[in-house]
Coordinates of C-alpha atoms in Angstrom, one line a residue:
Chain A
M1 CA -12.4 -20.6 15.0
A2 CA -10.9 -23.6 15.5
D3 CA -8.0 -22.8 13.2
L4 CA -7.4 -19.5 15.7
D5 CA -7.6 -21.4 18.8
D6 CA -4.6 -23.3 17.1
L7 CA -2.2 -19.9 16.2
Y8 CA -3.9 -18.0 19.1
R9 CA -2.3 -20.5 22.6
E10 CA -3.3 -19.4 25.7
I11 CA 1.2 -19.7 26.0
I12 CA 1.6 -18.0 22.9
L13 CA -0.6 -14.4 24.7
D14 CA 1.4 -15.4 27.4
H15 CA 4.1 -14.2 26.3
Y16 CA 3.6 -11.9 24.1
K17 CA 1.7 -9.7 27.1
N18 CA 4.9 -11.2 29.7
P19 CA 7.7 -11.3 28.0
R20 CA 10.8 -12.9 29.0
N21 CA 14.5 -10.9 28.8
S22 CA 12.7 -8.0 27.1
G23 CA 14.7 -5.4 27.3
S24 CA 18.8 -4.5 26.8
I25 CA 22.1 -5.0 27.8
E26 CA 24.9 -2.0 27.3
S27 CA 26.8 -2.5 23.9
P28 CA 29.9 -3.9 24.4
P29 CA 29.9 -6.7 25.7
A30 CA 26.1 -6.5 23.6
L31 CA 26.8 -8.0 20.3
V32 CA 23.7 -6.0 19.0
E33 CA 21.9 -6.9 15.4
E34 CA 18.3 -5.9 14.1
G35 CA 15.8 -7.6 12.2
F36 CA 12.8 -6.3 10.2
N37 CA 10.2 -8.1 8.2
P38 CA 9.8 -5.1 5.4
L39 CA 6.5 -6.5 4.0
C40 CA 4.7 -5.8 7.9
G41 CA 7.1 -2.8 9.8
D42 CA 7.9 -5.5 12.5
E43 CA 11.0 -4.6 13.9
V44 CA 13.2 -7.1 16.4
K45 CA 16.2 -5.5 18.5
L46 CA 18.5 -7.7 20.1
Y47 CA 21.5 -7.8 22.5
L48 CA 23.7 -11.2 22.9
V49 CA 26.6 -11.4 25.6
I50 CA 28.3 -14.2 23.8
E51 CA 31.3 -15.8 26.3
D52 CA 33.3 -18.4 26.1
D53 CA 30.8 -20.2 23.0
R54 CA 28.3 -19.9 25.5
I55 CA 25.0 -17.7 25.4
A56 CA 25.9 -15.5 28.4
D57 CA 22.5 -12.8 28.8
I58 CA 20.2 -12.7 25.8
R59 CA 17.6 -9.0 25.7
I60 CA 14.9 -7.8 23.1
S61 CA 13.4 -5.3 22.6
G62 CA 11.5 -4.1 19.0
Q63 CA 7.7 -3.9 17.9
G64 CA 5.3 -6.3 16.6
C65 CA 2.3 -8.4 16.3
S66 CA 2.1 -11.1 19.3
I67 CA 3.7 -14.2 17.3
S68 CA 6.7 -12.5 16.6
R69 CA 6.9 -10.8 19.8
S70 CA 6.3 -14.6 21.6
S71 CA 8.7 -16.1 19.5
A72 CA 11.2 -13.9 20.3
S73 CA 10.0 -14.1 24.7
L74 CA 10.6 -19.0 23.6
M75 CA 13.2 -17.9 22.0
S76 CA 15.3 -16.2 24.2
Q77 CA 14.0 -18.9 26.9
A78 CA 15.1 -21.7 24.7
V79 CA 18.7 -20.3 24.1
K80 CA 20.2 -18.7 27.1
G81 CA 22.8 -19.9 28.8
K82 CA 23.0 -22.4 26.5
P83 CA 26.3 -23.3 23.8
I84 CA 26.0 -21.9 20.8
S85 CA 26.8 -25.3 19.2
E86 CA 22.8 -26.6 20.8
A87 CA 20.8 -22.8 20.2
F88 CA 22.0 -23.5 16.9
D89 CA 20.4 -26.6 16.9
V90 CA 17.6 -25.5 18.2
L91 CA 16.7 -23.3 15.9
A92 CA 17.5 -25.2 13.0
R93 CA 14.7 -27.8 15.4
F94 CA 12.3 -24.6 14.4
R95 CA 13.0 -23.6 11.1
R96 CA 11.4 -27.6 10.6
M97 CA 9.0 -27.1 12.2
M98 CA 7.8 -23.9 10.8
G99 CA 8.4 -26.3 7.4
I100 CA 11.7 -24.2 6.1
D101 CA 14.4 -27.0 5.5
G102 CA 11.9 -29.9 6.0
E103 CA 11.7 -32.7 3.8
E104 CA 9.9 -32.1 1.0
S105 CA 6.6 -33.1 3.2
G106 CA 6.8 -30.3 4.8
E107 CA 6.1 -32.1 7.9
P108 CA 8.1 -31.9 10.4
E109 CA 9.4 -35.1 12.6
V110 CA 7.1 -35.2 15.6
A111 CA 10.3 -35.9 17.7
D112 CA 11.4 -32.7 16.2
V113 CA 8.1 -30.6 17.9
R114 CA 8.0 -32.2 20.8
S115 CA 12.1 -31.9 22.1
L116 CA 11.3 -27.7 21.2
G117 CA 9.3 -28.1 24.5
E118 CA 7.2 -24.6 24.6
L119 CA 8.8 -23.4 21.3
A120 CA 6.0 -26.2 20.0
A121 CA 3.4 -24.0 21.0
L122 CA 4.2 -21.8 17.9
Q123 CA 4.1 -25.3 15.6
G124 CA -0.1 -23.8 15.1
V125 CA 1.5 -20.6 12.9
V126 CA 1.3 -22.9 10.2
K127 CA -0.9 -23.3 9.8
F128 CA -1.7 -19.0 8.7
P129 CA 1.6 -18.6 5.8
V130 CA 2.1 -14.8 5.4
R131 CA 2.7 -14.9 9.6
I132 CA 5.4 -17.7 10.0
K133 CA 7.9 -15.2 8.3
C134 CA 6.3 -13.6 12.4
A135 CA 7.5 -16.5 13.3
T136 CA 10.9 -17.1 11.8
L137 CA 12.1 -12.7 12.4
P138 CA 13.7 -13.0 15.9
W139 CA 16.0 -16.4 14.9
N140 CA 16.5 -14.7 12.4
T141 CA 18.1 -12.1 13.8
L142 CA 19.8 -14.7 16.9
S143 CA 21.5 -16.2 13.5
A144 CA 22.5 -13.5 11.9
A145 CA 24.1 -12.3 14.8
I146 CA 26.0 -15.3 16.5
A147 CA 27.1 -15.8 12.0
R148 CA 28.2 -12.3 12.9
S149 CA 30.0 -13.1 15.8
L150 CA 32.5 -15.3 14.4
G151 CA 33.6 -13.3 12.0
Chain B
M1 CA -24.3 -1.4 -18.4
A2 CA -25.3 2.5 -18.6
S3 CA -29.5 1.7 -17.0
T4 CA -27.8 -1.3 -14.7
I5 CA -25.7 2.4 -12.9
R6 CA -28.2 4.9 -13.4
S7 CA -30.9 2.3 -11.5
A8 CA -29.0 1.9 -8.9
M9 CA -29.6 5.7 -8.1
T10 CA -31.7 7.5 -6.5
A11 CA -31.6 11.0 -5.4
D12 CA -27.5 10.6 -4.8
T13 CA -27.2 7.4 -2.9
L14 CA -25.9 4.5 -4.6
D15 CA -27.5 0.9 -3.3
V16 CA -25.4 -1.3 -3.8
R17 CA -27.1 -4.1 -3.8
V18 CA -28.1 -3.2 -6.9
I19 CA -24.0 -2.2 -7.6
R20 CA -23.2 -5.4 -5.9
K21 CA -24.5 -7.8 -9.1
D22 CA -21.9 -5.8 -11.1
F23 CA -19.3 -6.8 -9.2
P24 CA -18.3 -10.9 -9.7
I25 CA -16.3 -11.5 -7.1
Y26 CA -19.5 -10.9 -4.5
Q27 CA -21.0 -14.0 -6.2
Q28 CA -18.4 -16.0 -5.4
P29 CA -18.4 -15.6 -1.0
Y30 CA -16.5 -18.0 0.3
E31 CA -17.4 -21.9 1.4
D32 CA -17.3 -21.5 5.4
K33 CA -17.3 -17.5 5.3
P34 CA -18.5 -13.9 4.1
F35 CA -16.6 -12.1 1.7
I36 CA -16.4 -8.3 4.0
Y37 CA -13.8 -6.3 1.0
L38 CA -12.8 -4.0 2.2
D39 CA -9.3 -2.8 1.4
S40 CA -10.4 -0.9 -1.4
A41 CA -8.0 1.1 -0.7
A42 CA -5.0 -0.4 -1.0
S43 CA -6.6 -2.1 -4.5
S44 CA -10.3 -2.9 -5.6
Q45 CA -12.2 -5.0 -7.0
R46 CA -13.8 -4.1 -10.7
P47 CA -17.2 -5.0 -12.4
E48 CA -18.6 -7.1 -14.9
Q49 CA -18.2 -4.3 -17.5
V50 CA -14.6 -4.4 -17.6
M51 CA -13.5 -7.0 -18.1
Q52 CA -16.0 -7.4 -20.8
A53 CA -14.3 -4.5 -22.7
M54 CA -10.8 -6.1 -22.4
D55 CA -12.1 -9.6 -23.4
E56 CA -13.6 -8.1 -26.3
Y57 CA -10.4 -6.1 -26.8
Y58 CA -9.0 -9.9 -27.0
R59 CA -10.9 -11.7 -28.9
R60 CA -11.9 -8.5 -31.2
F61 CA -9.7 -6.4 -31.5
H62 CA -5.7 -7.1 -30.9
S63 CA -3.3 -6.8 -32.1
N64 CA -0.1 -4.2 -31.7
V65 CA -0.5 -0.3 -31.9
H66 CA 0.6 2.7 -33.9
R67 CA 2.9 0.2 -36.4
G68 CA 0.3 -1.8 -38.4
V69 CA -0.9 -0.6 -41.6
Y70 CA -4.4 -3.0 -41.2
T71 CA -7.8 -2.3 -40.1
L72 CA -7.2 -4.5 -37.2
A73 CA -4.4 -2.4 -35.8
E74 CA -6.1 0.8 -37.1
E75 CA -8.8 -0.4 -34.5
A76 CA -6.2 -1.4 -31.5
T77 CA -4.8 1.5 -32.0
A78 CA -7.5 3.8 -32.0
R79 CA -9.1 2.2 -28.6
Y80 CA -6.1 2.6 -26.9
E81 CA -5.6 6.2 -27.4
A82 CA -9.1 7.3 -27.1
A83 CA -8.4 4.8 -23.3
R84 CA -5.8 7.3 -23.4
V85 CA -7.9 10.6 -23.9
K86 CA -10.5 9.4 -21.8
V87 CA -8.2 9.8 -19.0
G88 CA -7.0 13.1 -19.7
R89 CA -10.8 14.3 -19.5
F90 CA -11.7 12.3 -16.9
L91 CA -8.9 14.7 -14.5
G92 CA -10.5 17.7 -16.8
A93 CA -7.0 18.0 -19.1
K94 CA -7.0 20.2 -21.0
D95 CA -4.9 18.6 -24.5
P96 CA -6.1 15.1 -23.3
S97 CA -4.8 13.5 -26.3
R98 CA -1.3 14.8 -25.5
E99 CA -1.1 15.0 -21.5
V100 CA -1.3 11.8 -20.5
V101 CA 1.5 8.9 -19.9
F102 CA 0.5 6.4 -19.2
T103 CA 2.8 3.4 -16.9
K104 CA 2.9 0.5 -15.0
N105 CA 1.3 1.9 -12.0
A106 CA 1.4 5.8 -9.9
T107 CA 5.1 4.1 -8.5
E108 CA 6.4 4.2 -12.3
A109 CA 4.8 7.4 -13.2
F110 CA 6.6 9.5 -10.1
N111 CA 10.0 7.6 -11.1
L112 CA 9.0 8.6 -14.8
V113 CA 9.4 12.5 -12.9
A114 CA 11.6 12.4 -11.2
Q115 CA 14.4 10.1 -13.5
G116 CA 12.6 12.7 -16.6
L117 CA 12.0 15.4 -15.2
G118 CA 14.2 16.1 -12.1
R119 CA 17.3 15.1 -14.0
V120 CA 17.1 18.4 -16.6
L121 CA 15.7 20.7 -13.5
L122 CA 17.4 20.2 -10.7
N123 CA 20.8 19.9 -9.6
Q124 CA 23.3 19.8 -5.9
D125 CA 21.9 22.9 -5.5
S126 CA 18.7 22.6 -6.0
V127 CA 15.8 22.1 -3.1
I128 CA 12.3 19.5 -3.8
V129 CA 9.6 20.0 -0.8
L130 CA 7.4 17.0 -0.2
T131 CA 5.3 16.1 2.7
E132 CA 5.6 13.4 5.6
M133 CA 2.3 11.4 4.8
E134 CA 4.1 10.6 1.5
H135 CA 4.0 7.0 0.6
H136 CA 6.7 5.7 -0.2
A137 CA 6.3 5.8 -4.4
N138 CA 6.1 9.9 -4.1
L139 CA 9.6 9.6 -1.6
V140 CA 11.7 6.7 -2.5
P141 CA 11.4 7.6 -6.6
W142 CA 12.7 11.0 -5.0
L143 CA 16.0 9.6 -2.7
I144 CA 17.1 7.6 -5.5
L145 CA 17.6 10.3 -7.5
Q146 CA 19.2 12.4 -4.8
E147 CA 21.4 8.9 -3.9
Q148 CA 22.5 10.7 -7.6
I149 CA 22.8 13.6 -8.2
G150 CA 21.7 15.5 -4.8
F151 CA 19.7 18.3 -3.6
T152 CA 18.0 19.2 -0.8
I153 CA 14.7 18.2 0.1
R154 CA 12.9 20.0 2.9
Y155 CA 9.1 17.8 4.7
I156 CA 6.5 19.4 5.8
T157 CA 5.5 17.7 9.0
F158 CA 1.4 17.4 10.2
D159 CA 0.0 17.7 13.5
S160 CA -1.5 15.5 15.5
D161 CA -5.0 15.5 13.7
G162 CA -3.5 14.3 10.2
Y163 CA -3.1 17.4 8.9
L164 CA 0.0 19.7 6.5
V165 CA 0.9 21.5 9.3
L166 CA 0.9 24.8 6.1
D167 CA 2.5 27.7 8.8
E168 CA 5.8 27.5 7.6
L169 CA 4.6 26.9 4.7
D170 CA 6.1 30.1 2.7
S171 CA 9.8 29.7 4.1
I172 CA 9.7 26.1 3.3
L173 CA 9.3 26.5 0.5
D174 CA 11.9 29.3 -0.6
G175 CA 13.7 28.6 -3.2
A176 CA 11.6 25.1 -4.3
S177 CA 11.7 22.8 -7.8
L178 CA 9.1 21.6 -6.8
L179 CA 6.0 20.9 -3.8
G180 CA 4.9 16.4 -4.3
V181 CA 2.5 15.8 -2.1
T182 CA -0.2 13.7 -1.6
M183 CA -4.5 14.7 -2.7
M184 CA -5.6 12.2 -0.1
S185 CA -3.7 9.9 2.5
N186 CA -3.5 6.2 2.1
V187 CA -2.8 5.7 6.4
L188 CA -4.5 9.1 7.6
G189 CA -7.4 9.0 5.0
T190 CA -6.8 13.2 5.5
V191 CA -7.6 14.8 2.4
N192 CA -4.8 18.0 1.7
P193 CA -5.9 21.2 0.2
I194 CA -4.6 21.5 -2.9
A195 CA -5.6 24.2 -4.5
E196 CA -4.1 26.0 -1.4
L197 CA 0.1 23.8 -2.3
A198 CA -0.2 24.6 -5.7
A199 CA -0.9 28.5 -5.2
A200 CA 1.6 29.0 -2.8
A201 CA 3.7 26.6 -5.1
H202 CA 4.1 28.5 -8.5
R203 CA 4.0 31.6 -5.9
H204 CA 7.4 30.4 -5.5
G205 CA 8.1 29.3 -9.5
A206 CA 7.9 25.2 -8.2
L207 CA 5.6 23.7 -10.2
F208 CA 3.3 21.2 -8.3
L209 CA 3.3 17.2 -8.1
A210 CA 0.1 15.3 -7.4
D211 CA -0.6 12.1 -6.0
A212 CA -4.2 10.6 -7.2
A213 CA -4.0 7.2 -5.7
Q214 CA -5.7 7.8 -3.9
F215 CA -7.8 10.4 -4.4
A216 CA -8.6 9.8 -8.2
P217 CA -10.6 7.2 -7.7
H218 CA -12.8 8.4 -4.6
F219 CA -12.6 12.5 -5.8
E220 CA -13.6 14.7 -9.6
V221 CA -10.3 15.5 -9.9
D222 CA -10.1 18.8 -11.9
V223 CA -6.3 18.9 -12.8
S224 CA -6.8 22.4 -14.4
G225 CA -9.0 24.3 -11.9
L226 CA -6.4 23.0 -9.1
D227 CA -3.8 24.7 -11.2
I228 CA -2.0 20.9 -11.0
D229 CA 1.2 20.8 -13.5
L230 CA 1.9 17.2 -12.9
L231 CA -0.1 14.0 -11.6
C232 CA 0.0 10.4 -11.2
L233 CA -2.4 7.7 -10.3
T234 CA -2.8 4.2 -11.7
G235 CA -6.4 1.3 -12.3
H236 CA -6.4 -0.1 -9.8
K237 CA -7.5 1.3 -7.0
M238 CA -10.6 2.8 -9.4
L239 CA -11.7 0.2 -10.6
G240 CA -9.2 -0.7 -13.0
P241 CA -7.0 -4.2 -13.9
T242 CA -3.7 -4.0 -12.6
G243 CA -0.6 -3.0 -14.6
I244 CA -2.0 0.3 -16.3
G245 CA -1.5 4.1 -14.4
A246 CA -0.2 7.2 -16.2
L247 CA 1.5 10.3 -15.1
W248 CA -1.2 12.7 -16.7
A249 CA 1.4 17.0 -16.7
R250 CA 0.7 19.5 -18.9
S251 CA 1.9 20.0 -22.0
E252 CA 5.3 22.0 -22.2
I253 CA 6.6 20.1 -19.1
L254 CA 6.8 16.9 -21.1
D255 CA 8.3 18.4 -24.0
R256 CA 11.1 19.4 -21.1
M257 CA 11.7 16.0 -19.7
T258 CA 13.4 13.5 -21.6
P259 CA 13.3 9.9 -21.5
F260 CA 13.0 7.6 -19.0
L261 CA 12.5 4.3 -20.9
G262 CA 13.9 3.7 -23.4
G263 CA 13.4 1.3 -26.2
G264 CA 11.1 -0.1 -29.4
D265 CA 7.4 3.1 -29.6
M266 CA 9.0 6.2 -27.8
I267 CA 11.9 7.1 -30.8
A268 CA 11.2 8.9 -34.2
D269 CA 15.3 8.0 -35.3
V270 CA 17.8 5.3 -34.2
R271 CA 21.7 5.6 -35.5
L272 CA 24.2 3.7 -34.4
D273 CA 25.2 6.6 -32.2
G274 CA 22.0 8.4 -30.7
F275 CA 19.0 8.7 -31.6
V276 CA 15.5 11.1 -31.5
A277 CA 12.3 10.6 -29.8
S278 CA 9.2 10.5 -30.4
E279 CA 6.5 13.2 -29.2
I280 CA 4.9 13.3 -25.8
P281 CA 3.4 11.7 -24.8
Y282 CA 5.3 8.9 -26.9
K283 CA 9.0 9.6 -25.9
F284 CA 7.3 8.3 -22.2
E285 CA 6.0 5.0 -23.4
A286 CA 8.8 2.1 -24.4
G287 CA 8.0 -1.6 -25.9
T288 CA 3.7 -3.2 -26.4
P289 CA 2.2 -0.9 -23.6
P290 CA -1.3 -2.2 -21.5
I291 CA -2.7 -1.7 -24.7
A292 CA -6.2 -3.9 -23.2
E293 CA -5.3 -3.3 -19.2
A294 CA -6.0 0.5 -21.5
V295 CA -8.8 -0.5 -22.9
G296 CA -10.0 -1.9 -19.1
W297 CA -9.6 1.2 -17.4
A298 CA -11.2 3.2 -19.9
S299 CA -14.1 0.9 -19.5
A300 CA -14.0 1.2 -15.4
I301 CA -13.9 5.2 -16.4
D302 CA -16.8 4.9 -18.3
Y303 CA -18.4 2.6 -14.7
L304 CA -17.3 6.1 -11.8
E305 CA -18.7 8.3 -14.1
S306 CA -22.5 6.7 -14.5
V307 CA -22.6 6.3 -10.6
G308 CA -21.3 9.7 -11.2
M309 CA -18.2 11.0 -8.6
G310 CA -20.4 13.3 -6.1
S311 CA -22.9 10.6 -5.1
L312 CA -20.0 8.2 -5.4
R313 CA -17.8 10.9 -2.3
A314 CA -21.8 11.0 -0.6
H315 CA -21.5 7.8 -0.4
D316 CA -18.0 7.8 1.2
L317 CA -18.6 10.4 3.1
K318 CA -21.8 8.2 4.5
L319 CA -19.6 5.8 5.4
T320 CA -17.6 6.8 7.0
E321 CA -19.7 8.7 9.7
Y322 CA -20.8 5.9 10.8
A323 CA -17.9 3.1 10.7
I324 CA -16.2 6.4 12.9
A325 CA -19.6 7.1 15.0
N326 CA -19.9 2.9 15.4
L327 CA -15.7 2.0 16.0
T328 CA -15.9 5.3 18.5
G329 CA -19.9 4.2 20.6
S330 CA -18.8 -0.4 20.7
L331 CA -14.9 -0.4 21.7
G332 CA -15.5 3.0 23.4
S333 CA -11.1 4.5 24.7
A334 CA -10.0 0.5 23.1
F335 CA -10.5 2.3 19.6
K336 CA -7.8 4.9 18.7
L337 CA -8.6 6.3 15.0
Y338 CA -5.4 8.0 13.3
G339 CA -6.2 11.2 10.8
P340 CA -8.7 13.3 10.5
K341 CA -11.9 13.6 13.6
V342 CA -13.9 15.2 10.8
A343 CA -15.1 12.9 8.2
A344 CA -16.8 15.4 6.2
D345 CA -12.1 15.9 5.8
R346 CA -10.9 12.7 4.6
G347 CA -11.5 10.0 2.4
G348 CA -13.4 6.1 2.4
V349 CA -10.4 5.2 4.5
V350 CA -9.8 4.0 8.3
S351 CA -7.2 3.5 9.9
F352 CA -6.4 2.8 13.7
D353 CA -5.5 1.8 17.1
L354 CA -7.3 -2.0 18.8
A355 CA -5.7 -1.3 22.4
G356 CA -3.2 -4.4 23.7
V357 CA -4.0 -6.0 20.2
H358 CA -1.0 -5.8 17.6
P359 CA -2.5 -5.3 13.6
H360 CA -1.7 -8.1 12.4
D361 CA -2.9 -10.0 14.8
V362 CA -6.9 -7.7 13.8
A363 CA -6.4 -8.1 10.7
Q364 CA -6.0 -11.9 11.3
V365 CA -8.8 -12.5 13.9
L366 CA -10.9 -10.0 10.8
D367 CA -9.8 -13.1 8.8
Q368 CA -11.6 -15.2 10.4
H369 CA -14.9 -13.4 10.5
G370 CA -14.3 -12.8 6.6
V371 CA -13.5 -9.0 7.2
C372 CA -11.0 -8.1 4.8
V373 CA -8.1 -5.3 6.1
R374 CA -5.0 -3.7 5.8
A375 CA -2.3 -4.4 8.7
G376 CA 0.8 -3.0 8.2
H377 CA 2.9 0.3 7.7
H378 CA 1.1 0.9 4.2
C379 CA 4.2 1.7 2.7
A380 CA 4.5 4.3 4.1
K381 CA 7.0 4.5 6.5
P382 CA 8.2 8.5 7.7
L383 CA 5.0 9.0 8.3
M384 CA 3.8 5.7 10.4
R385 CA 7.1 6.7 12.1
Q386 CA 5.7 9.9 12.6
I387 CA 2.4 8.9 14.3
G388 CA 4.7 6.6 17.0
T389 CA 3.4 2.8 15.3
A390 CA 5.1 0.4 13.3
A391 CA 2.0 -0.3 12.2
T392 CA -1.8 0.5 12.0
A393 CA -4.8 -1.7 10.4
R394 CA -7.1 0.0 8.4
A395 CA -10.8 -0.4 6.5
S396 CA -11.6 1.7 3.0
F397 CA -14.6 2.1 1.4
Y398 CA -15.8 2.0 -1.5
L399 CA -19.4 2.2 -4.0
Y400 CA -19.4 -1.1 -3.6
N401 CA -19.5 -1.6 0.6
D402 CA -22.6 -0.5 3.4
E403 CA -23.4 0.1 7.1
A404 CA -23.7 -3.6 7.2
D405 CA -20.2 -4.2 6.2
I406 CA -19.2 -2.0 8.7
D407 CA -21.3 -3.8 11.3
A408 CA -19.8 -7.0 10.6
L409 CA -15.9 -4.2 11.6
V410 CA -17.3 -4.0 15.0
A411 CA -18.4 -7.3 15.8
A412 CA -14.8 -8.7 14.0
L413 CA -13.0 -6.3 16.0
E414 CA -15.3 -6.9 19.6
D415 CA -13.9 -10.6 19.7
A416 CA -10.5 -10.2 18.0
Y417 CA -10.1 -7.4 21.5
A418 CA -12.2 -9.9 24.1
L419 CA -9.8 -12.6 22.2
F420 CA -6.4 -10.6 23.8
N421 CA -7.9 -8.8 26.4

């Protein structure tokens, strides 16, 4: 069961059971963005408050598996309070770790993964291709929300 | 072929060990884990006989159908048309050679009904009735047509045990032109009272459309006895190949319907300013049809009939009872069953929730044990909203499954529960 241990790391199970920044924010001022995984029915609803090009607050609600919920929770920690440019940078590094937008070899840069901190716990997902969509759902939703806020 | 199958049966029980010898996939297990296939409601496996029939067709008899005058073309046409009659007889059709339209799958058959019949039957003042437990295949084609021509869709709901609520059936059907119902829910497993629903539809002058995609692989279907008007089914869930399904409808209904797909083979005449459609069923089969798939499907029906639909149902029922008893017994209150509690009211499908473990994670851990189950919304999102969840895990059984498969499921679920709780 070595593979499963790669997938279900302690940090992931912790964030699944105790999701950080869970809930909603009144809109307005919050920007609300919904994301769906039509294959499996996962739903994520993102509430974002952007002030001075900075993610001042973020809350997340929705339904999903341990991978999509923990990814959302870890993401919220990683981008909360950060300038949008920095959030984009984390997003890009996360996508590379998931094997998206990466080099042809698909191997993420070691430095990239290290720099992601707790998010690196999701690295094992790459070995389970079907689950990559679970992990990236909240990130794609964040990306869409920011794109919309920038007009 | 028949001898193998007959020897697999004694007094209405299937000998799964003998059946499995006919299914090559059981001879090629994974290197590192067992192969416990519990996802036949999504797609069944197929026996050697079906693959041989298709292989023989390509090696010895292939040419295009309904075109050539040479002997080989006649052979191919004869086999294709024999398959049509086979499907029709399997369904209890009165006129099997004219009432079966081959399609790509059940979904395409529903689209044919919506576009071919819906457009002549309905206008913006019309009403059709569906149920909240329909698969998307019997929902989305109607929603598309509704966007195009506008009409009202009413829905029959279902209760917390997965039974259709029929108390107000007559008022729901008042003024309706069509009632469309799944014979067996692909999520809840519920087997619906089809004869009663068809009779109610007819009392109100509505046509009755049945979704047999889940039902036909497991039960004897009798469209005449049940008084069904139109029925959709697919080959790959009943031991046949992918890429073929069918619409069966009474010939007078098919006569009323307009073609949905146009092209070669479906016409009597074509001019630059118009066309004359061919007769039924050919006017609905544009282009070169799935000939080898039809031959394979006919072989699958031979296999099922050799086993006997009665024996198959008895086997499904035995496994379903065993599964419900053991899952509830081992997992207790952590196991939540969706659909009827009574196995006799359901087909061989068990959808469930495991406390604290999302269905995707259930399926992931089960995969590690070699247990293949489906997790997700099962192409029935309105149903999922009605039962208040976004996804369930689903185990489904067929003639090659046995109690040991269910024991493996239970053990794997215990493991998943332990990992997450």
